Amino acid sequence: MTEHNSAHDSAHDPAAVVTETDSQVPSLRLGISACVLGQEVRFDGGHKLDKYIRDTLGSFVEFVPVCPEVEVGLGMPRETLRLKRRAEDARPALVAPKSQSDHSEAMLRYARDKSRALSAMDLCGFIVKKNSPSCGMERVKVYPETGTGSPSRDGVGAFTRELMAALPLLPIEEDGRLRDPVLRENFIERVFAYHRLRSFFAQPWRASDLMRFHAREKLLLMAHSDYRPLGKLVAESHSIPKAQLQEAYSTLFLQGLAKQSNVGKHSNVLQHIAGYFRDRLDVHSRREVHEQIAGYQARLLPLVAPLTLMRHHIRSLELNYLQEQSYLWPHPPQLMLRNHA
Ligand code: SF4
């Protein structure tokens, strides 16, 4: 891992999907709370290193580390901070309870400036530190205004709140939630999809190119949500001004992928793929495919099991439409994200 590990820069088409023979992808930037990368920036001079994120995911992305509390000038070591409810403002205050100092305005200014700067860096996602009054994404403790009583668990960190407001479509996830294999796969899938989308629109394109891009993403979208509104938009793309089309497509694409996938949705996609084998495989091979899908539906097999068999048939039958689907290779296989039942 490096924080600017561009070892995966490549001359090939940046919008292309990852394939089994070409698992390297062009440089992809992820923002991250610096302590999760192992930087000693916490209030006590410690860190909260996540080795999977730094070492495994870090082999495929370029991290942009951010520590809001250090960058706002609080130094190290520093007093611990907390969120405190305030009646006159929906945004809780960011305070240091021991000294009674209030850092809300400084953090608000910093977070807005930093979010603007980050939006110019082509980030494809952001990993934030859970529970932090600055970086947490959800369920952060908010203490009562009076200073007594138990905290509620409904806050958002003061930096992350502004980041989410400035970049509402950016995939953001907490380090803690990324230990759940399903949430991890969903997040990383969105990050790589966002990267393909950005790469596509970064180059000259025509409506017909967008149709081809959309065709490649169709099964992946199907695994998350109803892809028909996007299909309708693409079908009408020749009559929509390009800037408007890009914005509308990007919004629907990212909103669609933000809906969590699950076993039922993946099973639908697998059945859809199996439909292409109907007149092309013998009875024995078709039965084997259906047994693998049933095993996955019953949570006896990981998703990678039926997919591996299907990829084999897709390749040997030369089913080009399926071979090009990002669903088959949505992220580098070395991340082993589809190995959970
Ligand atoms: S949680 Fe955020 S503010 Fe706190 S040390 Fe980590 S990066 Fe800095």
Coordinates of C-alpha atoms and ligand atoms in Angstrom, one line a residue:
M1 CA 0.0 0.0 0.0
T2 CA 1.0 3.5 -0.6
E3 CA -1.1 6.6 -0.2
H4 CA -0.5 7.3 -3.8
N5 CA 0.1 3.8 -5.1
S6 CA -0.4 4.3 -8.8
A7 CA 1.2 1.0 -9.6
H8 CA -1.9 0.1 -11.5
D9 CA -1.8 2.9 -14.0
S10 CA -2.6 1.4 -17.3
A11 CA -2.9 2.4 -20.9
H12 CA -5.9 0.2 -21.5
D13 CA -9.5 1.5 -21.8
P14 CA -10.3 2.8 -18.3
A15 CA -14.0 2.2 -18.7
A16 CA -13.5 -1.5 -19.4
V17 CA -14.6 -4.1 -16.9
V18 CA -12.1 -6.1 -15.0
T19 CA -11.6 -9.5 -16.6
E20 CA -9.9 -12.6 -15.2
T21 CA -6.9 -12.1 -17.4
D22 CA -6.7 -8.4 -16.8
S23 CA -7.3 -7.9 -13.1
Q24 CA -5.4 -4.7 -12.9
V25 CA -7.4 -1.5 -13.1
P26 CA -6.5 2.1 -13.7
S27 CA -5.7 4.1 -10.6
L28 CA -8.8 4.6 -8.4
R29 CA -8.8 7.1 -5.6
L30 CA -10.5 6.5 -2.3
G31 CA -10.7 9.1 0.5
I32 CA -10.1 7.6 4.0
S33 CA -9.9 8.6 7.6
A34 CA -6.1 8.7 8.2
C35 CA -6.1 6.7 11.4
V36 CA -7.7 3.7 9.5
L37 CA -4.6 3.6 7.4
G38 CA -2.4 3.4 10.5
Q39 CA -1.4 7.0 10.7
E40 CA -0.9 8.0 14.3
V41 CA -3.3 10.9 14.3
R42 CA -5.8 10.0 17.0
F43 CA -6.2 12.2 20.1
D44 CA -3.8 10.0 22.1
G45 CA -1.3 9.6 19.3
G46 CA -2.5 6.2 18.3
H47 CA -4.1 4.8 15.2
K48 CA -6.9 2.4 14.2
L49 CA -5.2 0.4 11.4
D50 CA -7.4 -1.9 9.3
K51 CA -5.0 -4.3 7.6
Y52 CA -7.5 -5.5 5.0
I53 CA -8.2 -2.0 3.9
R54 CA -4.5 -0.9 3.9
D55 CA -2.9 -4.0 2.5
T56 CA -5.5 -5.9 0.4
L57 CA -7.8 -3.1 -0.9
G58 CA -4.7 -0.8 -0.9
S59 CA -3.2 -3.0 -3.7
F60 CA -5.8 -1.7 -6.0
V61 CA -6.5 1.9 -5.0
E62 CA -4.7 5.1 -4.3
F63 CA -5.7 6.4 -0.8
V64 CA -6.3 10.1 0.0
P65 CA -5.9 10.1 3.8
V66 CA -7.7 12.9 5.7
C67 CA -7.7 13.6 9.5
P68 CA -10.2 16.4 10.1
E69 CA -9.2 17.0 13.7
V70 CA -5.5 17.4 12.9
E71 CA -6.2 19.4 9.7
V72 CA -8.5 21.8 11.6
G73 CA -5.5 22.5 13.9
L74 CA -6.2 20.6 17.1
G75 CA -2.8 19.0 17.2
M76 CA -1.6 15.8 18.9
P77 CA -2.1 14.7 21.6
R78 CA -5.4 16.6 22.1
E79 CA -8.4 16.6 24.2
T80 CA -11.2 14.1 23.2
L81 CA -14.2 15.6 21.4
R82 CA -17.9 14.8 21.5
L83 CA -21.1 15.8 19.8
K84 CA -23.5 17.8 22.0
R85 CA -27.1 18.5 21.1
R86 CA -28.0 22.2 20.8
A87 CA -31.6 23.4 20.8
E88 CA -31.0 26.3 18.4
D89 CA -29.4 24.3 15.7
A90 CA -30.2 20.9 14.1
R91 CA -26.4 20.3 13.8
P92 CA -25.0 19.1 17.1
A93 CA -22.0 21.1 18.4
L94 CA -18.5 19.6 18.3
V95 CA -17.1 20.3 21.8
A96 CA -14.1 19.3 24.0
P97 CA -15.9 18.6 27.3
K98 CA -13.0 19.1 29.6
S99 CA -12.0 22.6 28.4
Q100 CA -15.5 23.4 27.3
S101 CA -14.1 24.7 24.0
D102 CA -16.4 24.6 21.0
H103 CA -14.9 23.6 17.6
S104 CA -18.2 23.5 15.7
E105 CA -17.6 26.6 13.5
A106 CA -14.0 25.8 12.7
M107 CA -14.9 22.2 11.7
L108 CA -17.8 23.4 9.6
R109 CA -15.6 25.8 7.7
Y110 CA -12.8 23.2 7.3
A111 CA -15.2 20.5 6.3
R112 CA -16.9 22.6 3.6
D113 CA -13.5 23.7 2.1
K114 CA -12.1 20.2 2.3
S115 CA -15.2 18.7 0.6
R116 CA -14.8 21.2 -2.2
A117 CA -11.2 20.3 -2.6
L118 CA -11.9 16.6 -2.5
S119 CA -14.7 16.9 -5.1
A120 CA -12.0 18.0 -7.5
M121 CA -9.9 14.9 -6.8
D122 CA -12.1 12.4 -8.6
L123 CA -12.7 10.3 -5.6
C124 CA -14.7 7.1 -6.1
G125 CA -15.5 6.5 -2.5
F126 CA -14.6 7.4 1.1
I127 CA -14.0 5.1 4.1
V128 CA -14.6 6.8 7.4
K129 CA -13.9 5.8 11.0
K130 CA -16.9 4.6 12.9
N131 CA -18.1 6.3 16.1
S132 CA -15.9 9.3 15.7
P133 CA -17.6 12.7 16.4
S134 CA -15.7 14.0 13.4
C135 CA -15.6 11.1 11.0
G136 CA -18.4 8.7 12.0
M137 CA -21.2 8.2 9.3
E138 CA -24.1 7.0 11.5
R139 CA -25.0 6.1 15.1
V140 CA -22.4 8.5 16.6
K141 CA -23.1 9.4 20.2
V142 CA -24.8 12.8 20.8
Y143 CA -24.8 14.0 24.4
P144 CA -27.6 16.1 25.8
E145 CA -27.3 19.8 25.9
T146 CA -27.4 19.9 29.7
G147 CA -24.3 17.7 29.9
T148 CA -26.1 15.1 32.0
G149 CA -28.0 12.0 30.9
S150 CA -27.2 9.3 28.4
P151 CA -26.2 10.1 24.8
S152 CA -28.5 9.2 21.9
R153 CA -27.0 7.1 19.1
D154 CA -28.2 9.1 16.1
G155 CA -25.4 11.5 15.2
V156 CA -23.2 11.9 12.2
G157 CA -19.6 13.1 12.5
A158 CA -19.2 16.8 11.9
F159 CA -16.8 16.3 9.0
T160 CA -18.6 13.4 7.4
R161 CA -22.0 15.2 7.6
E162 CA -20.6 18.0 5.4
L163 CA -18.8 15.6 3.1
M164 CA -22.1 13.7 2.5
A165 CA -24.0 16.9 1.9
A166 CA -21.4 18.1 -0.7
L167 CA -21.0 14.8 -2.5
P168 CA -24.4 13.0 -2.1
L169 CA -23.6 10.3 -4.7
L170 CA -20.2 9.4 -3.4
P171 CA -20.1 5.9 -1.9
I172 CA -19.2 6.3 1.8
E173 CA -18.8 3.5 4.3
E174 CA -17.5 3.0 7.8
D175 CA -14.4 0.9 8.5
G176 CA -16.4 -1.2 11.1
R177 CA -19.2 -2.0 8.7
L178 CA -16.7 -3.1 6.1
R179 CA -15.9 -6.1 8.3
D180 CA -19.3 -7.5 7.3
P181 CA -18.6 -9.5 4.0
V182 CA -21.9 -8.5 2.4
L183 CA -21.6 -4.8 3.2
R184 CA -17.9 -4.9 2.2
E185 CA -18.8 -6.4 -1.2
N186 CA -21.6 -3.9 -1.8
F187 CA -19.4 -0.9 -1.0
I188 CA -16.4 -2.0 -3.1
E189 CA -18.6 -3.0 -6.0
R190 CA -20.1 0.5 -6.0
V191 CA -16.6 2.1 -5.8
F192 CA -15.4 0.2 -8.8
A193 CA -18.7 0.9 -10.7
Y194 CA -18.3 4.6 -9.9
H195 CA -14.7 4.4 -11.3
R196 CA -15.9 2.9 -14.5
L197 CA -18.6 5.5 -14.8
R198 CA -16.2 8.4 -14.2
S199 CA -13.7 6.9 -16.6
F200 CA -16.4 6.6 -19.3
F201 CA -17.5 10.2 -19.0
A202 CA -13.9 11.5 -18.8
Q203 CA -13.5 10.6 -22.5
P204 CA -15.3 11.9 -25.5
W205 CA -18.5 9.9 -25.8
R206 CA -21.7 9.7 -27.9
A207 CA -25.1 8.4 -27.1
S208 CA -24.3 5.1 -28.8
D209 CA -21.2 4.8 -26.5
L210 CA -23.5 5.3 -23.5
M211 CA -25.8 2.6 -24.8
R212 CA -22.8 0.2 -25.0
F213 CA -21.7 1.2 -21.5
H214 CA -25.1 0.6 -20.1
A215 CA -25.4 -2.8 -21.8
R216 CA -22.3 -3.9 -20.1
E217 CA -23.6 -2.8 -16.7
K218 CA -27.1 -4.1 -17.0
L219 CA -26.7 -7.3 -15.0
L220 CA -24.9 -5.6 -12.2
L221 CA -27.6 -3.0 -12.0
M222 CA -30.2 -5.8 -12.0
A223 CA -28.5 -7.3 -9.0
H224 CA -29.2 -4.1 -7.0
S225 CA -32.4 -2.4 -8.2
D226 CA -34.9 -1.9 -11.0
Y227 CA -32.7 -0.9 -13.9
R228 CA -35.7 0.0 -16.2
P229 CA -35.7 3.8 -15.5
L230 CA -32.0 3.8 -16.7
G231 CA -32.9 1.7 -19.7
K232 CA -35.7 4.2 -20.6
L233 CA -33.3 7.1 -20.2
V234 CA -30.7 5.5 -22.5
A235 CA -33.3 4.7 -25.1
E236 CA -34.2 8.4 -25.2
S237 CA -30.6 9.5 -25.1
H238 CA -30.4 10.9 -28.6
S239 CA -33.0 13.6 -27.8
I240 CA -31.4 14.7 -24.5
P241 CA -28.7 17.4 -24.2
K242 CA -25.4 15.6 -23.3
A243 CA -24.7 17.5 -20.0
Q244 CA -28.2 16.7 -18.9
L245 CA -28.0 13.1 -20.0
Q246 CA -24.7 12.6 -18.2
E247 CA -26.0 14.0 -14.9
A248 CA -29.3 12.1 -15.1
Y249 CA -27.6 8.8 -16.0
S250 CA -24.9 9.2 -13.3
T251 CA -27.5 9.9 -10.7
L252 CA -29.8 7.0 -11.5
F253 CA -26.8 4.7 -12.0
L254 CA -25.3 5.5 -8.5
Q255 CA -28.6 5.6 -6.8
G256 CA -29.5 2.2 -8.2
L257 CA -26.2 0.6 -7.1
A258 CA -26.6 2.2 -3.6
K259 CA -29.5 -0.2 -3.1
Q260 CA -28.2 -3.2 -1.3
S261 CA -27.9 -6.5 -3.3
N262 CA -28.9 -9.7 -1.6
V263 CA -29.2 -13.5 -2.3
G264 CA -32.6 -13.1 -3.9
K265 CA -31.5 -10.4 -6.3
H266 CA -28.3 -12.3 -7.2
S267 CA -30.3 -15.4 -7.8
N268 CA -32.5 -13.6 -10.3
V269 CA -29.4 -12.5 -12.2
L270 CA -28.0 -16.0 -12.1
Q271 CA -31.4 -17.4 -13.5
H272 CA -31.3 -14.8 -16.1
I273 CA -27.8 -15.9 -17.2
A274 CA -28.8 -19.5 -17.1
G275 CA -31.6 -18.7 -19.6
Y276 CA -28.9 -18.1 -22.2
F277 CA -27.7 -21.7 -21.8
R278 CA -31.1 -23.2 -22.5
D279 CA -30.6 -24.3 -26.1
R280 CA -26.8 -24.4 -25.9
L281 CA -25.9 -26.8 -23.1
D282 CA -26.8 -30.5 -22.7
V283 CA -29.2 -31.6 -19.9
H284 CA -26.5 -32.7 -17.6
S285 CA -24.6 -29.3 -17.8
R286 CA -27.9 -27.4 -17.3
R287 CA -28.8 -29.4 -14.3
E288 CA -25.4 -28.8 -12.8
V289 CA -25.9 -25.0 -13.3
H290 CA -29.3 -25.1 -11.6
E291 CA -27.9 -27.2 -8.7
Q292 CA -25.3 -24.5 -8.1
I293 CA -27.8 -21.7 -8.2
A294 CA -30.0 -23.7 -5.8
G295 CA -27.0 -24.3 -3.5
Y296 CA -26.3 -20.5 -3.5
Q297 CA -30.0 -19.7 -2.8
A298 CA -29.9 -22.1 0.2
R299 CA -26.8 -20.4 1.4
L300 CA -24.8 -23.6 1.1
L301 CA -22.5 -22.2 -1.6
P302 CA -20.9 -18.8 -2.0
L303 CA -21.8 -16.7 -5.0
V304 CA -18.5 -17.4 -6.6
A305 CA -19.4 -21.1 -7.0
P306 CA -22.3 -20.7 -9.6
L307 CA -20.5 -17.8 -11.1
T308 CA -17.3 -19.7 -11.8
L309 CA -19.2 -22.5 -13.5
M310 CA -21.2 -19.9 -15.5
R311 CA -18.1 -18.0 -16.6
H312 CA -16.7 -21.3 -17.9
H313 CA -19.8 -21.9 -20.0
I314 CA -20.0 -18.3 -21.2
R315 CA -16.4 -18.5 -22.3
S316 CA -16.6 -21.8 -24.1
L317 CA -20.0 -20.9 -25.7
E318 CA -18.5 -17.5 -26.7
L319 CA -21.5 -15.6 -25.4
N320 CA -20.1 -12.2 -26.0
Y321 CA -22.9 -10.2 -24.5
L322 CA -22.5 -12.0 -21.2
Q323 CA -18.7 -12.1 -21.4
E324 CA -18.7 -8.3 -21.4
Q325 CA -20.9 -7.9 -18.4
S326 CA -19.3 -6.1 -15.5
Y327 CA -21.4 -8.4 -13.2
L328 CA -19.0 -11.2 -14.0
W329 CA -15.9 -9.3 -12.9
P330 CA -17.1 -6.2 -11.0
H331 CA -13.8 -5.9 -9.0
P332 CA -10.4 -7.6 -8.9
P333 CA -10.8 -11.3 -8.0
Q334 CA -7.9 -11.0 -5.6
L335 CA -10.2 -9.1 -3.3
M336 CA -12.2 -12.4 -2.9
L337 CA -15.4 -10.5 -2.2
R338 CA -17.9 -13.1 -3.5
N339 CA -16.7 -15.9 -1.3
H340 CA -19.4 -15.6 1.3
A341 CA -22.7 -17.5 1.3
Ligands
SF4_1 S1 -11.4 9.4 13.4 FE1 -11.0 11.0 12.0 S2 -10.5 12.8 13.2 FE2 -10.3 11.0 14.5 S3 -8.2 10.5 14.3 FE3 -9.2 9.3 12.8 S4 -9.1 10.5 11.0 FE4 -8.6 11.9 12.7

